[in-house]
mmCIF file of C-alpha atoms in Angstrom:
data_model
loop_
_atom_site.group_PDB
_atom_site.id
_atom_site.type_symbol
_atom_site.label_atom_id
_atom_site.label_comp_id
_atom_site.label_asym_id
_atom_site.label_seq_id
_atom_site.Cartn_x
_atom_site.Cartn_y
_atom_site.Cartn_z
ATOM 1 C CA UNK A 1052 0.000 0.000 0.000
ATOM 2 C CA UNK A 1053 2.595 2.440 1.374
ATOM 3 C CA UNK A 1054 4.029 1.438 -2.259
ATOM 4 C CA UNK A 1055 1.215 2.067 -3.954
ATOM 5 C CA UNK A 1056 1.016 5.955 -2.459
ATOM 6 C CA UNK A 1057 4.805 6.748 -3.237
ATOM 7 C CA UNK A 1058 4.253 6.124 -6.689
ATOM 8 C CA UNK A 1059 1.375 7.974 -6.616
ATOM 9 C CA UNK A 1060 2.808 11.173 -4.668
ATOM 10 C CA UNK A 1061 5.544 10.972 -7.466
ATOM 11 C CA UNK A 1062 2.947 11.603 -9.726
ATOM 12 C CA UNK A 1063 1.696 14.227 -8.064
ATOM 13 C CA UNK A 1064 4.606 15.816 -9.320
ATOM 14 C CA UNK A 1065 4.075 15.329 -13.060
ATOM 15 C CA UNK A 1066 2.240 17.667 -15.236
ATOM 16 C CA UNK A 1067 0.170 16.489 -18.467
ATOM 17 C CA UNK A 1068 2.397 17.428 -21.527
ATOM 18 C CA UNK A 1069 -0.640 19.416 -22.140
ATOM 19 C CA UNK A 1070 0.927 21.895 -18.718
ATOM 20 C CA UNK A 1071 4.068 21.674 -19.914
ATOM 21 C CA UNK A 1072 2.763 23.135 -23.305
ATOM 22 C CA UNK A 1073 0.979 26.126 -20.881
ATOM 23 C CA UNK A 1074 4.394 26.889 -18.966
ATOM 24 C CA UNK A 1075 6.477 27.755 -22.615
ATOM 25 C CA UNK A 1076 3.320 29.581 -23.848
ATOM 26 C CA UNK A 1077 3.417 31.734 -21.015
ATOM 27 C CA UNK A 1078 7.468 31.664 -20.011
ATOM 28 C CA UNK A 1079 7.755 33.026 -24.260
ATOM 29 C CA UNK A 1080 4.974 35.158 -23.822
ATOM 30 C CA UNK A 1081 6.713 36.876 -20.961
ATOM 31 C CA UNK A 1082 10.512 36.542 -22.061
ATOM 32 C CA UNK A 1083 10.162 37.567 -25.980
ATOM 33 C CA UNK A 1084 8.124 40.498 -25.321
ATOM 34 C CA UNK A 1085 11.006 41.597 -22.225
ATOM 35 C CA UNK A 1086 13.620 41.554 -24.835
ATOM 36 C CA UNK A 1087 12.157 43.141 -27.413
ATOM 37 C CA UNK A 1088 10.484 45.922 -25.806
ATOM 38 C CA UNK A 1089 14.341 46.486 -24.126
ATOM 39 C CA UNK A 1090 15.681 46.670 -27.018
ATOM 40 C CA UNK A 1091 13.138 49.434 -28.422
ATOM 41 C CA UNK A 1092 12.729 51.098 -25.635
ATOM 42 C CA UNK A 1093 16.803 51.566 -25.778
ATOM 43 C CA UNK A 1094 15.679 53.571 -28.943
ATOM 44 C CA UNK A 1095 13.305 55.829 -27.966
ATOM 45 C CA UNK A 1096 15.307 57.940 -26.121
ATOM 46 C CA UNK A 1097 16.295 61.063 -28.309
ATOM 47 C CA UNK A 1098 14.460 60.483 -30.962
ATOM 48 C CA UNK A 1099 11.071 60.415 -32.354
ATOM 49 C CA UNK A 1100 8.735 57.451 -32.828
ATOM 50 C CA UNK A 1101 8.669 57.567 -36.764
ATOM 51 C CA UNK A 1102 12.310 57.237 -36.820
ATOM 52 C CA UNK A 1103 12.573 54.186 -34.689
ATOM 53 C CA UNK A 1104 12.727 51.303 -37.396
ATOM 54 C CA UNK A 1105 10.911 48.982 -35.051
ATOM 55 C CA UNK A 1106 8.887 46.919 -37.602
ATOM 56 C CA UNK A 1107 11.536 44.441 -38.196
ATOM 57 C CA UNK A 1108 12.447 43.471 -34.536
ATOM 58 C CA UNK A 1109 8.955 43.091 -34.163
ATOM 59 C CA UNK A 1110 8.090 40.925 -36.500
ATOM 60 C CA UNK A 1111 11.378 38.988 -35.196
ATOM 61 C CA UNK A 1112 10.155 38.522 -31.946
ATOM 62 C CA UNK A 1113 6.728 37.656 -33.092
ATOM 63 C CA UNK A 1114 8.539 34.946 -34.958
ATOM 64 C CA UNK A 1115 10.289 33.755 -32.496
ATOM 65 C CA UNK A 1116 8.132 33.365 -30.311
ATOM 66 C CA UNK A 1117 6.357 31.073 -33.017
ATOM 67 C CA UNK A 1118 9.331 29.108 -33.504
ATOM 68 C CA UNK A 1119 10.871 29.076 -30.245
ATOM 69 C CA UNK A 1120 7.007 27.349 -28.973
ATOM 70 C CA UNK A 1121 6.762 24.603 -32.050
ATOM 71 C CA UNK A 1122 10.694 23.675 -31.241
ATOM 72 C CA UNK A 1123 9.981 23.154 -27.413
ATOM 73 C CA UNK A 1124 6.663 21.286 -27.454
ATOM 74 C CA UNK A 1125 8.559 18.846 -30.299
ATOM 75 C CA UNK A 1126 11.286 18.647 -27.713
ATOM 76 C CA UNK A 1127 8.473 17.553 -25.009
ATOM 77 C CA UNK A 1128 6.723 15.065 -27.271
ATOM 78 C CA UNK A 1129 9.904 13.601 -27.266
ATOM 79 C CA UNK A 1130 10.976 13.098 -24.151
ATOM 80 C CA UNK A 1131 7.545 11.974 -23.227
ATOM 81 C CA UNK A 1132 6.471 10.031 -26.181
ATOM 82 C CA UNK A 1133 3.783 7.851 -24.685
ATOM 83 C CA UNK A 1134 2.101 11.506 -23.443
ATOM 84 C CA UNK A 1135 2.374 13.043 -26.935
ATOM 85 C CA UNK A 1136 -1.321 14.172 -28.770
ATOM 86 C CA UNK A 1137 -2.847 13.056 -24.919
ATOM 87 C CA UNK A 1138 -5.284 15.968 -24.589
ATOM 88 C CA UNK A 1139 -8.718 15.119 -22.018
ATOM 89 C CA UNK A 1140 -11.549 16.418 -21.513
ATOM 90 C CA UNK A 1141 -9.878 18.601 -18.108
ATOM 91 C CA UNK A 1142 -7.221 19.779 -20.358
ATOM 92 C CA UNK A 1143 -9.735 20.571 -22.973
ATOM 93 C CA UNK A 1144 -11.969 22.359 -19.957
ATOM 94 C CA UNK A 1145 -8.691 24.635 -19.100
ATOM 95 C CA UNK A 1146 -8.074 25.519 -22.373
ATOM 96 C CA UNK A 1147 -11.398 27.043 -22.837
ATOM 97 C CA UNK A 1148 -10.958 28.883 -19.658
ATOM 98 C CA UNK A 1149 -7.534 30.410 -21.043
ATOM 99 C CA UNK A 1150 -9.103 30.960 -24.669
ATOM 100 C CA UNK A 1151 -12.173 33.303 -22.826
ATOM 101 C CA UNK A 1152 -9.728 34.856 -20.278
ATOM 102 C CA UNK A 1153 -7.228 35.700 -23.117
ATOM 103 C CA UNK A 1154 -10.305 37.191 -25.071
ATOM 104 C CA UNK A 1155 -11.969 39.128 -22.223
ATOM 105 C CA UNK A 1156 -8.073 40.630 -21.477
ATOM 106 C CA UNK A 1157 -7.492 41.124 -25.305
ATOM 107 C CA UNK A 1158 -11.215 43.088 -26.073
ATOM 108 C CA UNK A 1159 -10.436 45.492 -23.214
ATOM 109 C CA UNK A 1160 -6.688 46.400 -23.979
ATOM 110 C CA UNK A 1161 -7.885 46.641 -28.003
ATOM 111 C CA UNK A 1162 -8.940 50.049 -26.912
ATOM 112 C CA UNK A 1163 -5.846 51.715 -26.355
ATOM 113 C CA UNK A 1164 -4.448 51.263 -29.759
ATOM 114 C CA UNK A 1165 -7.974 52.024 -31.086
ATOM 115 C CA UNK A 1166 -8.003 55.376 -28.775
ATOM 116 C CA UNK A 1167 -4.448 55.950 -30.189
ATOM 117 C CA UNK A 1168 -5.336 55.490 -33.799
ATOM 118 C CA UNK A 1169 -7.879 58.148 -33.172
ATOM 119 C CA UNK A 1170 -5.722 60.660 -31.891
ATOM 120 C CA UNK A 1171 -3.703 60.350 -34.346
ATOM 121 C CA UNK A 1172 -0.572 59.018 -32.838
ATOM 122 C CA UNK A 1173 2.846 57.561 -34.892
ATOM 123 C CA UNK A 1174 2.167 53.929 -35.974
ATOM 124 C CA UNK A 1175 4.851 53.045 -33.802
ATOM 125 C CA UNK A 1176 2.982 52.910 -30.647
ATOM 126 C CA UNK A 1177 -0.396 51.350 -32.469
ATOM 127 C CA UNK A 1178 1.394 48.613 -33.391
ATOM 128 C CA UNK A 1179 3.124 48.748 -30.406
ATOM 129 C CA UNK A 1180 0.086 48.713 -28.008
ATOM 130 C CA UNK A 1181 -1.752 46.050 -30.118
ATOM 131 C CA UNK A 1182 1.840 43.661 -29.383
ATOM 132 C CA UNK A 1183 1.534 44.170 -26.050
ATOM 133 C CA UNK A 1184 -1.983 43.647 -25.667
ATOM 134 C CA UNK A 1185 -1.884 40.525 -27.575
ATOM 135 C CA UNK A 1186 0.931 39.801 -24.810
ATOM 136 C CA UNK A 1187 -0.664 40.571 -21.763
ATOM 137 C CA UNK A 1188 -3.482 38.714 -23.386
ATOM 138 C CA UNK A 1189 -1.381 35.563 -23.927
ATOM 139 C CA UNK A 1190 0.338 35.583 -20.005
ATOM 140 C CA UNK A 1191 -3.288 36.519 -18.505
ATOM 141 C CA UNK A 1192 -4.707 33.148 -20.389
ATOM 142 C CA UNK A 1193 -1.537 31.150 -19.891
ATOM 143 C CA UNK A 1194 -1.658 32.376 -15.444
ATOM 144 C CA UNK A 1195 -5.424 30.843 -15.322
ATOM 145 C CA UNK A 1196 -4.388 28.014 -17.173
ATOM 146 C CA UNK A 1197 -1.563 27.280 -14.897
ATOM 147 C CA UNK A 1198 -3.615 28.057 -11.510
ATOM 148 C CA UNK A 1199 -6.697 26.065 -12.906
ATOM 149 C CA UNK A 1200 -3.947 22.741 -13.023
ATOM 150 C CA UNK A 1201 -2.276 23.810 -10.104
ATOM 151 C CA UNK A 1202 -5.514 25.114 -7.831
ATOM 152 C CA UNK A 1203 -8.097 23.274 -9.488
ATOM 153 C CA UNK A 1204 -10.969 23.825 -11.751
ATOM 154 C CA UNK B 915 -6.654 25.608 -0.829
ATOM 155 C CA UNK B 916 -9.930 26.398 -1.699
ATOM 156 C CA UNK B 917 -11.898 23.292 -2.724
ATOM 157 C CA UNK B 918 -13.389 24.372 -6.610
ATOM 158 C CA UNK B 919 -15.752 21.894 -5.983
ATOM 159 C CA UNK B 920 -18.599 20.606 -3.372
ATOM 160 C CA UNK B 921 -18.590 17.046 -5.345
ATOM 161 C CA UNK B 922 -16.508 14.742 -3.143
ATOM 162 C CA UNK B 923 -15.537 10.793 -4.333
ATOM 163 C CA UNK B 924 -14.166 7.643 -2.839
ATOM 164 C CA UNK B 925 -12.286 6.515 -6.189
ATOM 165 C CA UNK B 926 -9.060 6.132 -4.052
ATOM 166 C CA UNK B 927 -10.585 4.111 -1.681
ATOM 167 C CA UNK B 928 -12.897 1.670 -4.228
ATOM 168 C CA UNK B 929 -9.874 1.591 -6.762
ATOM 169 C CA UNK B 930 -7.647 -0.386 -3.359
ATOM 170 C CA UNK B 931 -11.024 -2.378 -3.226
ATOM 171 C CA UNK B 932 -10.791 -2.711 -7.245
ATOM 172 C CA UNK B 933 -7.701 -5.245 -7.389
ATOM 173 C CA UNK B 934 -5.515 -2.524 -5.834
ATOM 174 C CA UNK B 935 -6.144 -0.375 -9.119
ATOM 175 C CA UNK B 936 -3.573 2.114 -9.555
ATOM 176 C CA UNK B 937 -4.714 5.730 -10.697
ATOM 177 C CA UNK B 938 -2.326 5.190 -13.972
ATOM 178 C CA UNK B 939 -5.075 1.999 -14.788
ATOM 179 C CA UNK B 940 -7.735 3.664 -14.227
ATOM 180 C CA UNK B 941 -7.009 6.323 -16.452
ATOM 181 C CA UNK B 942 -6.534 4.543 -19.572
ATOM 182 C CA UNK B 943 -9.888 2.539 -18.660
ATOM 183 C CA UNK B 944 -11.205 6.242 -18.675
ATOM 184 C CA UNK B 945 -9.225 7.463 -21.367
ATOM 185 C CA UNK B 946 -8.132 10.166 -19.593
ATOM 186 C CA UNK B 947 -4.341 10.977 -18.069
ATOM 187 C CA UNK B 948 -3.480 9.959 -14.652
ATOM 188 C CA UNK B 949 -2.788 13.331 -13.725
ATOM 189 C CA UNK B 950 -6.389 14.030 -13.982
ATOM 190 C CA UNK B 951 -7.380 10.985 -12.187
ATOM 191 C CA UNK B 952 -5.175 12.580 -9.306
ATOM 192 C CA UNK B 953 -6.923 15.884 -9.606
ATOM 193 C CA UNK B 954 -10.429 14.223 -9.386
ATOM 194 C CA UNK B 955 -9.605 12.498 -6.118
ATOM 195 C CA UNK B 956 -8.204 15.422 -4.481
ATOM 196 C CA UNK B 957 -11.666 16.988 -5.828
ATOM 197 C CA UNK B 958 -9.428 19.371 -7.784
ATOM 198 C CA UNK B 959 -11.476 18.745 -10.686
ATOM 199 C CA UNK B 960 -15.188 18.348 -10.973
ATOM 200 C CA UNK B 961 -15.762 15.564 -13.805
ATOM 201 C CA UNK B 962 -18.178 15.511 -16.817
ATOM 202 C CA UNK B 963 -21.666 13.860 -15.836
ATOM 203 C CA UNK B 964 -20.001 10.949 -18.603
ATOM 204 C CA UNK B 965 -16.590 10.976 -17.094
ATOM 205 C CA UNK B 966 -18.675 10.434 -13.774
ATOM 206 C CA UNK B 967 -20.078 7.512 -15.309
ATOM 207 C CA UNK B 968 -17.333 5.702 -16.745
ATOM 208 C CA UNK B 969 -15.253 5.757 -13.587
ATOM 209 C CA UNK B 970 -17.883 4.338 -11.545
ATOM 210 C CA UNK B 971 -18.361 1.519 -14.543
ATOM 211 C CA UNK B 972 -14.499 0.978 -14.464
ATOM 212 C CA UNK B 973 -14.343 0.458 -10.238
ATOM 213 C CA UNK B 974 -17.942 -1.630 -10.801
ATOM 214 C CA UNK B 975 -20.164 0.642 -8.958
ATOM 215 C CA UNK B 976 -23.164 2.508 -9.253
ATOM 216 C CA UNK B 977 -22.440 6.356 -9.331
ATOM 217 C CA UNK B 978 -23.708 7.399 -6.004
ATOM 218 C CA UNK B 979 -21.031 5.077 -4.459
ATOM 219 C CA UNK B 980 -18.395 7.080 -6.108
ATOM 220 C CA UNK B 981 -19.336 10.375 -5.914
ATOM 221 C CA UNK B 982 -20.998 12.204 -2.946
ATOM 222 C CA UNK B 983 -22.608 15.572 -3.107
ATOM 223 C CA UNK B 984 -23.816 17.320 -0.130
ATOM 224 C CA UNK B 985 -27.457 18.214 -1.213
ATOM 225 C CA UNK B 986 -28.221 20.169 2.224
ATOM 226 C CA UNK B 987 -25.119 22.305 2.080
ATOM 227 C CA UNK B 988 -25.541 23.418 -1.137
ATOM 228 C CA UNK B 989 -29.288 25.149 -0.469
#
């Protein structure tokens, strides 16, 4: 019995590859962003916004972040092969409760680059403000995620 | 920690009574993963009326015997 309940406190341990998949969505989602917005924000200073040439880094981090997701979750499948494609009805459940959080978060920081659109401000900080709110958008779904595994849901 | 749900189960208990079921069996007789079988006994997770049912048809009992809910409490 006592067996029986090591194994099983080992377990306890493990996340689904499906949590492991929520933990690099939201560890990019916080880490690309940090670098890149570093890096511009190094720019700003002196100058004006239409001078910064900020389209390519951010299409580069966008990218990245892309990439940098697809390469670690083939990494995971592979060290846990006999996980890989397992997706249940709880991780489906959490999923949908990141996707809605995610959408609420993303519909109310939409506005700012809207209200800055209609002011009239540089590009540079509407495309700027739409990244990060597509960001915060993308840690605020991945956090519930993680506490609805963690906490319970 | 804050319970998420008022739904409480004896799967531990009836899986020992099962042949000494371990959670990892149970959860491919469910098709689910193990770690969720873990989060339903801890009553970390609140199970699908159908999930319900298949885990009381995999430990061979009828679904009141698996899962509890306190009716008074709730009111």
């Amino acid at each position: 019995m006592s067996t029986i309940l090591d194994i099983e406190s080992a377990w306890e341990r493990q996340m689904t590859i499906e949590e492991k998949g929520v933990w690099i969505y939201g560890i990019l989602a916080v880490v690309v962003p940090i670098v890149y917005f570093v890096s511009i924000g190094g720019q700003i200073a002196g100058r004006s916004a239409s001078e910064i040439d900020y389209a390519s880094q951010l299409l580069t981090a966008i990218g990245a972040a892309i990439v940098l997701a697809i390469v670690a979750n083939i990494i995971i499948a592979i060290l846990s092969p006999k996980e890989a494609g397992m997706k249940d009805e709880r991780d489906r459940r959490i999923s949908h409760l990141g996707e809605r959080v995610g959408f609420y978060v993303l519909g109310v920081l939409v506005l700012a680059p809207l209200a800055l659109a209609l002011l009239r401000y540089d590009q540079f900080w509407i495309a700027n403000s739409i990244y990060l709110a597509s960001v915060l958008a993308a840690v605020a779904s991945a956090a519930v995620r993680v506490v609805a595994y963690r906490r319970g849901f | 920690m804050v319970k998420p749900t008022a739904v409480t189960n004896d799967i531990r208990a009836l899986r020992t009574q099962t042949n000494e079921m371990t959670q990892a069996e149970l959860a491919a007789l469910i098709g689910v993963t193990r770690q969720t079988v873990i989060a339903i006994e801890q009553g970390r997770y609140s199970p699908t009326l159908e999930m319900a049912f298949r885990i009381a048809h995999a430990l061979g009992r009828p679904l009141e015997q698996v899962f509890h809910y306190p009716v008074e409490d709730a009111r």
